[in-house]
CSV table of C-alpha atoms in Angstrom, one decimal:
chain,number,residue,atom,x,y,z
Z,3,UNK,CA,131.6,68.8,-192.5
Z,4,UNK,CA,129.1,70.5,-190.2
Z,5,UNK,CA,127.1,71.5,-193.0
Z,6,UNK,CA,127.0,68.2,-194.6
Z,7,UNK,CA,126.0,66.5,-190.7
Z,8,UNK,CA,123.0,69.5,-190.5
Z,9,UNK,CA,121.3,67.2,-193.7
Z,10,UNK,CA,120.5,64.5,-190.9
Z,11,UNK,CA,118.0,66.8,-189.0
Z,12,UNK,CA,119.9,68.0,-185.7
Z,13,UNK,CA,121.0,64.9,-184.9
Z,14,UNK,CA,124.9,65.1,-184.8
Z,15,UNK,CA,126.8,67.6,-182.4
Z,16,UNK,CA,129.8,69.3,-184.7
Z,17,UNK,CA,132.2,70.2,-181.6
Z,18,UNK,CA,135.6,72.0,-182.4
Z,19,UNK,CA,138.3,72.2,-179.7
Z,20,UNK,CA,141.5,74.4,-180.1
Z,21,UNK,CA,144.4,75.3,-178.4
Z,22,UNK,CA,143.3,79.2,-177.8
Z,23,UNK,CA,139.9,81.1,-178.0
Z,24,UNK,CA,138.9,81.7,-182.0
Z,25,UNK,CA,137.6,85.0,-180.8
Z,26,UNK,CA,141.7,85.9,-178.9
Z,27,UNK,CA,143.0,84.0,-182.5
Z,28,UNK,CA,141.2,86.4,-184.8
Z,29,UNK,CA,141.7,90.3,-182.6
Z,30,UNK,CA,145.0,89.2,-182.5
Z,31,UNK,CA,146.0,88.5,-185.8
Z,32,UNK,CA,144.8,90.9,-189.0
Z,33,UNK,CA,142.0,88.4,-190.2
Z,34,UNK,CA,138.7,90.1,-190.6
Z,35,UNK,CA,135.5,88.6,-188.3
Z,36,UNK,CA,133.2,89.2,-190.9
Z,37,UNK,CA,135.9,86.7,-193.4
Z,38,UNK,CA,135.1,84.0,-190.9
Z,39,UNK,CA,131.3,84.2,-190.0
Z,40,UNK,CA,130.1,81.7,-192.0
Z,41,UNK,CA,132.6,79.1,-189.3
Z,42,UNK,CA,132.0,81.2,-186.0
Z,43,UNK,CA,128.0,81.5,-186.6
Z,44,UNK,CA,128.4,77.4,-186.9
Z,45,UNK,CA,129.1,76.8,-183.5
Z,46,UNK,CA,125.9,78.5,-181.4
Z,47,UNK,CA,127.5,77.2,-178.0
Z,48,UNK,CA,130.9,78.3,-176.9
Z,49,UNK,CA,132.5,76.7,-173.6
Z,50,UNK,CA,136.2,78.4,-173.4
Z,51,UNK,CA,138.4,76.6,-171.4
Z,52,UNK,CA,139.9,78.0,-168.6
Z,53,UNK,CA,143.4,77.0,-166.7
Z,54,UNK,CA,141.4,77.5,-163.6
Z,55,UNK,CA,139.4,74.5,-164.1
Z,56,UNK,CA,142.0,72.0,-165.9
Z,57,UNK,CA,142.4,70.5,-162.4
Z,58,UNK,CA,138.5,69.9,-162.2
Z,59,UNK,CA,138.8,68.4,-165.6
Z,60,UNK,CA,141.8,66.4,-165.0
Z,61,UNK,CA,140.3,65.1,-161.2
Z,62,UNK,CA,137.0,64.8,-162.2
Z,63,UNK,CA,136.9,62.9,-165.7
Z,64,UNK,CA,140.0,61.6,-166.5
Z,65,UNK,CA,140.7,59.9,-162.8
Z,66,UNK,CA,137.4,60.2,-161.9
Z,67,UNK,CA,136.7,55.8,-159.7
Z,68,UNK,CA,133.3,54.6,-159.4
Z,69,UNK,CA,132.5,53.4,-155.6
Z,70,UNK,CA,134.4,49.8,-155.6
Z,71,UNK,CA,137.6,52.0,-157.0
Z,72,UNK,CA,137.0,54.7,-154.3
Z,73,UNK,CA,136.6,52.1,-151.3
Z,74,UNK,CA,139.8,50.0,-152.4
Z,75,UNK,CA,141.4,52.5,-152.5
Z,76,UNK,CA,140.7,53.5,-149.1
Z,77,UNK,CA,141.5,50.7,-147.8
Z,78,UNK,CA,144.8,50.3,-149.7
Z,79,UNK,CA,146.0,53.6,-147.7
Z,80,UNK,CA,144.9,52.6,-144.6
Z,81,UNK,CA,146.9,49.6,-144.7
Z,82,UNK,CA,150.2,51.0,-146.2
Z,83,UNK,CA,149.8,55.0,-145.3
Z,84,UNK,CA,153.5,55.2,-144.3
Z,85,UNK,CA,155.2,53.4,-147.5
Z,86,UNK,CA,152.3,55.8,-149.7
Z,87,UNK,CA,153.8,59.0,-147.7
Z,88,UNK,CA,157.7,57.3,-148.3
Z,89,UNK,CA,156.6,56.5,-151.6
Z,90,UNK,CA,155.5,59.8,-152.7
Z,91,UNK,CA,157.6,62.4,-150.7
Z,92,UNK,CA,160.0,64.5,-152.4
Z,93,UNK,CA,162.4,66.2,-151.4
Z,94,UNK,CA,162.0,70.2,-152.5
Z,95,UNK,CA,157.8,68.9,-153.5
Z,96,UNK,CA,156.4,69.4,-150.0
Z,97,UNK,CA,152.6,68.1,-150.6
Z,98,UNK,CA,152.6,65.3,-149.1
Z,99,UNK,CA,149.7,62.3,-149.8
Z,100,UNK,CA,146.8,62.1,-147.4
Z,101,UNK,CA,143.9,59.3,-148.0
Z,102,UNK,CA,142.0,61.7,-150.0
Z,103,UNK,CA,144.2,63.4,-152.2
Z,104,UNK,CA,145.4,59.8,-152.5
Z,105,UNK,CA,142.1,58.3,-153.7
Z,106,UNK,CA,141.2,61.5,-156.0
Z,107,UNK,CA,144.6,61.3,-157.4
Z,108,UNK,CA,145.4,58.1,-158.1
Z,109,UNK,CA,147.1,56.6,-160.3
Z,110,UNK,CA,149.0,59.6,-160.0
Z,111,UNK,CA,150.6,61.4,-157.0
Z,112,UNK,CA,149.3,65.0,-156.5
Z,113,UNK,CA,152.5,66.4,-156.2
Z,114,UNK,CA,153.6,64.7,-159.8
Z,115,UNK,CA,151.0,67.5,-161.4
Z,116,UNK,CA,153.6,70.4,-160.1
Z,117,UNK,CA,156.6,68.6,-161.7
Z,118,UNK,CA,154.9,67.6,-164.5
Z,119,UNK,CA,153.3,71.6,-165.3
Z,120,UNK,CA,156.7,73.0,-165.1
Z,121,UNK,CA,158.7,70.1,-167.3
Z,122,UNK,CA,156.3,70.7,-169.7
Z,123,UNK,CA,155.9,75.1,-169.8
Z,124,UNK,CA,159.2,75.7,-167.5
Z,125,UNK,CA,158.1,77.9,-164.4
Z,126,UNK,CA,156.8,80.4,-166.4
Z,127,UNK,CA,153.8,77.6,-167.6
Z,128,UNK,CA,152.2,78.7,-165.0
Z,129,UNK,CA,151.2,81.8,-166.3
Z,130,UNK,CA,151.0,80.3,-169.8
Z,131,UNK,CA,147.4,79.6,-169.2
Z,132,UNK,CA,146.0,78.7,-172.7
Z,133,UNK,CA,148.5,76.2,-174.0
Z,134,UNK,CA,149.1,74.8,-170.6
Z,135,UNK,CA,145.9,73.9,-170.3
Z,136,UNK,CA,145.1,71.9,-173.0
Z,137,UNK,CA,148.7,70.5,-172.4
Z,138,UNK,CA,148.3,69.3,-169.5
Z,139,UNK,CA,144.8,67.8,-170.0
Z,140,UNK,CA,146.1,66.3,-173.5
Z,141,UNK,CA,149.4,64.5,-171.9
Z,142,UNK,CA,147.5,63.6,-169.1
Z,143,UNK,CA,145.3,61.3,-171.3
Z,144,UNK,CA,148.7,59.8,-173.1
Z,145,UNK,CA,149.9,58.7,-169.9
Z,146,UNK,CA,146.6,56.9,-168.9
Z,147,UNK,CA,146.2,55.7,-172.3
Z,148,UNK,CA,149.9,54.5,-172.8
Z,149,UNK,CA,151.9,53.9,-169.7
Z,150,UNK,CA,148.9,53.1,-166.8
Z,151,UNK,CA,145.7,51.1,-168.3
Z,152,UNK,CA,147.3,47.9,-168.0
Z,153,UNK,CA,149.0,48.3,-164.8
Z,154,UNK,CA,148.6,46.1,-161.5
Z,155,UNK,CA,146.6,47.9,-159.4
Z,156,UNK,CA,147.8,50.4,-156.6
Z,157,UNK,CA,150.8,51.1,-159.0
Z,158,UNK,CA,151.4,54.5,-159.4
Z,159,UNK,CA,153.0,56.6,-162.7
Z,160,UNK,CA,156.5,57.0,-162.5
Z,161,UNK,CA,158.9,60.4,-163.3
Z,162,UNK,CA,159.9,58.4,-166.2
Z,163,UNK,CA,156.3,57.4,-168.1
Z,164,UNK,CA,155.7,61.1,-167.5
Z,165,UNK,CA,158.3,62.2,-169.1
Z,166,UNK,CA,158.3,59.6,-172.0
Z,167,UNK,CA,154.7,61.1,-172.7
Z,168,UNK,CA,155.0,64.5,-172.0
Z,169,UNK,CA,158.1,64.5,-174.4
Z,170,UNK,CA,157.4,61.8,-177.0
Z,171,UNK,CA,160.3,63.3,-179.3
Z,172,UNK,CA,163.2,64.2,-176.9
Z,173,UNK,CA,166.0,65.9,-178.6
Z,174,UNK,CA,168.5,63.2,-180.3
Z,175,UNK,CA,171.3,63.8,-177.7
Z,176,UNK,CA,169.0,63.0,-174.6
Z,177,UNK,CA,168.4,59.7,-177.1
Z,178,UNK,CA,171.8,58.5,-177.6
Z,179,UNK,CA,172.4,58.9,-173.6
Z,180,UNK,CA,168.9,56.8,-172.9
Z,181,UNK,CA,170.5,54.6,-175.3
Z,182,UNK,CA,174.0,54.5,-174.0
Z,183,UNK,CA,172.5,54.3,-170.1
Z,184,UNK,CA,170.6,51.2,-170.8
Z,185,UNK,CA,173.5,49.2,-173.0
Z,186,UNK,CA,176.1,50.3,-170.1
Z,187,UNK,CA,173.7,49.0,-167.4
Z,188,UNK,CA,172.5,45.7,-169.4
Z,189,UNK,CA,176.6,44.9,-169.8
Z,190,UNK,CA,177.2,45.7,-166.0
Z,191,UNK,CA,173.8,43.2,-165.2
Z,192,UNK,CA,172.2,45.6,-163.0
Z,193,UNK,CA,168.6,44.7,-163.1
Z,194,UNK,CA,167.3,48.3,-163.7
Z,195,UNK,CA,166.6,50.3,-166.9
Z,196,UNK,CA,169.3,52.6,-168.3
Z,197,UNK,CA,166.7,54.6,-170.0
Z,198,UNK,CA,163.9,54.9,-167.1
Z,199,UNK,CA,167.3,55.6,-165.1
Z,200,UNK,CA,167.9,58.9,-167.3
Z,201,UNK,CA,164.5,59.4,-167.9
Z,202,UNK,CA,163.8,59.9,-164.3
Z,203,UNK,CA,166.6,62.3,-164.0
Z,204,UNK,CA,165.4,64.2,-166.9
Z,205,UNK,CA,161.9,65.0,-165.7
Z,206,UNK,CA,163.9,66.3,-162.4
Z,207,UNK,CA,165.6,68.4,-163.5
Z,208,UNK,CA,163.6,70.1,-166.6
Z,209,UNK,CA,160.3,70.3,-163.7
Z,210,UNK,CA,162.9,72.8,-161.5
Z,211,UNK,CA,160.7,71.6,-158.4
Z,212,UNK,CA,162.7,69.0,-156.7
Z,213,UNK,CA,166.5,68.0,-156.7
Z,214,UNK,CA,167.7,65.2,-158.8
Z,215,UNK,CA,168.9,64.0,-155.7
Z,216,UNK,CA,168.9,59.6,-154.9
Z,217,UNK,CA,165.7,59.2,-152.7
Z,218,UNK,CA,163.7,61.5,-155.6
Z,219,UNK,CA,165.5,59.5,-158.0
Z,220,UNK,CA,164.0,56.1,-156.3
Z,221,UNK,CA,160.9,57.6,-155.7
Z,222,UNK,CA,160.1,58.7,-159.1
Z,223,UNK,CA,161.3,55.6,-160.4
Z,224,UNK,CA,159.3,52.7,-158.9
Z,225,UNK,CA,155.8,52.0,-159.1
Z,226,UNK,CA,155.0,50.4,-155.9
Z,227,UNK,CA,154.8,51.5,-152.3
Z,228,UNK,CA,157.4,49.0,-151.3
Z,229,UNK,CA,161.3,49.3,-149.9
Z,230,UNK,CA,163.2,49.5,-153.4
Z,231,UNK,CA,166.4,48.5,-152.6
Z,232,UNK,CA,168.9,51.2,-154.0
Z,233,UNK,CA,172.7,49.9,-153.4
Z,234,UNK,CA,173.0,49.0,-157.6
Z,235,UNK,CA,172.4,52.7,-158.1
């Protein structure tokens, strides 16, 4: 392909992206460089992605606002601050929101980042540094894409649109109990999704970060800053 785009005069960029360095790929693996010249010597530039900077990526293009987003945000927190700090505290997850981790992380919670690292790579993610990365970014972009672009605004992503992105395949048991929470709840006419229910509870307790106990459970689960009533649970 790259060869074919370099008949058009230098006008296309050929960019490759990968879950690990080529150069890590080929010393540890019994491949020869010189085998592979002819795809290395293609790409003259070379950015390597580092876990240091996922959270620069992630902040600064993915949920990066232009000025109206920034200053409605603003205000938004000035007016509800204390339902935003109910809202996103969890119990065991001590960041807590202030306006500007508020406005840089929206429509996420900052504390939603931890939770969602280690239910993706376990605790031991965090030292996974070159698949985590590209992990993170990657589901990141699924829950924008999927679960958040056509939100009302000030809503927030909940434990359960994380977890339905970061795990688009759960294992067929976790299915037939999503499946059996939401049929027992619609017979029972409780007005609140069996499978977010159990999703929610899921995400808990795979991230390791905070208990799976009721006011995490409510927080995770709604998307507004509002009282959620919680007697049906």
């Amino acid at each position: 392909m790259s060869e074919s785009l370099s008949s058009l005069g230098g006008k296309v960029w050929t960019i490759a992206i990968a879950q690990e360095k080529l150069d890590d790929v080929i010393n540890n693996s019994n491949i020869s460089k010189a085998q592979l010249t002819k795809v290395t010597d293609r790409f003259k530039t070379k950015i390597h992605l580092e876990a240091t900077e996922v959270d620069v990526i992630i902040r600064s293009r993915l949920l990066k606002k232009n000025d109206v987003a920034v200053m409605k945000l603003n205000e938004h927190y000035q007016n509800h601050s204390g339902k935003i700090a109910d809202h996103s505290g969890l119990n065991g997850a001590t960041k807590t929101e202030t306006v500007d981790s508020f406005v840089t992380y929206y429509p996420f919670y900052q504390n939603q980042f931890g939770l969602l690292q280690n239910f993706l790579f376990g605790r031991q993610g965090y030292a996974s540094t070159k698949v985590a990365a590209r992990g993170m970014i990657i589901t990141t972009y699924d829950i924008l894409k999927h679960e958040i672009q056509n939100e009302k605004i000030f809503n927030v992503a909940t434990g359960w649109q994380i977890a339905k992105e970061a795990q688009p395949q759960p294992p067929v048991r976790l299915v037939n109990r999503f499946s059996n929470a939401e049929t027992i709840l619609r017979n029972e006419k409780i007005d609140l999704p069996g499978r977010h229910l159990l999703e929610t509870i899921h995400f808990l307790t795979e991230a390791e970060v905070a208990p799976t106990s009721l006011s995490n459970i409510v927080n995770l689960i709604s998307k507004h800053q509002k009282t959620f009533m919680v007697h049906k649970l």
